[in-house]
Tab-separated table of C-alpha atoms in Angstrom:
chain	number	residue	atom	x	y	z
A	1	ASP	CA	-12.513	3.877	-11.901
A	2	VAL	CA	-11.268	3.671	-8.322
A	3	ILE	CA	-14.535	2.212	-6.978
A	4	ASN	CA	-14.668	-0.196	-9.926
A	5	LYS	CA	-11.160	-1.442	-9.113
A	6	TYR	CA	-11.366	-1.581	-5.314
A	7	GLY	CA	-15.099	-1.765	-4.519
A	8	LEU	CA	-16.751	-0.289	-1.438
A	9	ASN	CA	-15.134	-2.691	1.070
A	10	PRO	CA	-11.499	-2.942	-0.032
A	11	LYS	CA	-8.664	-4.491	1.917
A	12	CYS	CA	-5.201	-3.004	2.236
A	13	TYR	CA	-3.072	-4.699	-0.389
A	14	LEU	CA	-0.139	-4.747	2.056
A	15	THR	CA	-1.725	-5.769	5.373
A	16	GLY	CA	-5.116	-7.210	4.475
A	17	ASP	CA	-6.829	-4.789	6.870
A	18	THR	CA	-10.303	-3.633	5.868
A	19	ILE	CA	-10.425	-0.046	4.629
A	20	ASP	CA	-13.320	2.318	5.250
A	21	VAL	CA	-13.625	4.242	1.981
A	22	TYR	CA	-15.779	6.798	3.806
A	23	SER	CA	-12.849	7.723	6.056
A	24	PRO	CA	-10.257	9.023	3.577
A	25	SER	CA	-7.830	10.158	6.268
A	26	THR	CA	-7.179	6.491	7.126
A	27	TYR	CA	-6.015	5.233	3.735
A	28	HIS	CA	-3.730	6.105	0.855
A	29	PHE	CA	-3.325	5.102	-2.749
A	30	ASP	CA	0.195	3.738	-3.000
A	31	HIS	CA	2.354	3.532	-6.098
A	32	ILE	CA	3.166	-0.189	-6.052
A	33	ILE	CA	6.303	0.536	-8.048
A	34	PRO	CA	7.266	3.992	-6.744
A	35	VAL	CA	7.365	6.817	-9.276
A	36	SER	CA	10.884	7.545	-8.022
A	37	ARG	CA	11.802	4.011	-9.170
A	38	GLY	CA	10.186	4.230	-12.622
A	39	GLY	CA	6.576	3.427	-11.697
A	40	SER	CA	3.674	5.163	-13.395
A	41	ASN	CA	0.629	7.049	-12.164
A	42	GLU	CA	-1.642	4.598	-14.000
A	43	LEU	CA	-4.426	2.916	-12.025
A	44	ASP	CA	-2.726	-0.454	-12.558
A	45	ASN	CA	0.223	0.771	-10.484
A	46	LEU	CA	-1.892	2.014	-7.576
A	47	GLY	CA	-2.833	-0.064	-4.575
A	48	ILE	CA	-5.152	0.999	-1.797
A	49	CYS	CA	-3.600	0.631	1.624
A	50	THR	CA	-3.748	1.884	5.165
A	51	LYS	CA	-1.980	5.142	5.849
A	52	GLN	CA	0.368	3.398	8.292
A	53	ALA	CA	1.318	0.699	5.763
A	54	ASN	CA	1.995	3.248	3.033
A	55	LEU	CA	4.182	5.362	5.295
A	56	ALA	CA	6.149	2.264	6.320
A	57	LYS	CA	6.592	1.189	2.689
A	58	SER	CA	7.948	4.594	1.660
A	59	ASN	CA	9.715	4.202	-1.697
A	60	MET	CA	10.312	0.441	-1.435
A	61	THR	CA	8.830	-2.123	-3.771
A	62	PRO	CA	6.550	-4.726	-2.155
A	63	ASP	CA	9.383	-7.294	-2.303
A	64	GLU	CA	11.801	-4.885	-0.643
A	65	LEU	CA	9.245	-4.118	2.077
A	66	LYS	CA	8.751	-7.837	2.696
A	67	ALA	CA	12.519	-8.407	3.001
A	68	PHE	CA	12.859	-5.416	5.326
A	69	CYS	CA	10.010	-6.594	7.560
A	70	GLN	CA	11.539	-10.090	7.728
A	71	LYS	CA	14.846	-8.557	8.774
A	72	VAL	CA	13.107	-6.640	11.572
A	73	ILE	CA	11.229	-9.758	12.711
A	74	ASN	CA	14.417	-11.815	12.732
A	75	ASN	CA	16.235	-9.158	14.742
A	76	LEU	CA	13.459	-8.864	17.327
A	77	SER	CA	13.047	-12.630	17.757
């Protein structure tokens, strides 16, 4: 199911970086809506992403992550 959804050359759904599926230590499957926020473990709620992006996202939703990143960018500008 995972290969059918993401293929052999997936891109991180958060950063757009290419993911090497043969190097599992470099990527994670992220709960798009975190389980702690009511998200499910269903395949539809999982996104493949780089390890770094997933750790940065933590338990935020994608919209919350985007707002947080914009706040950081604005502060550093």
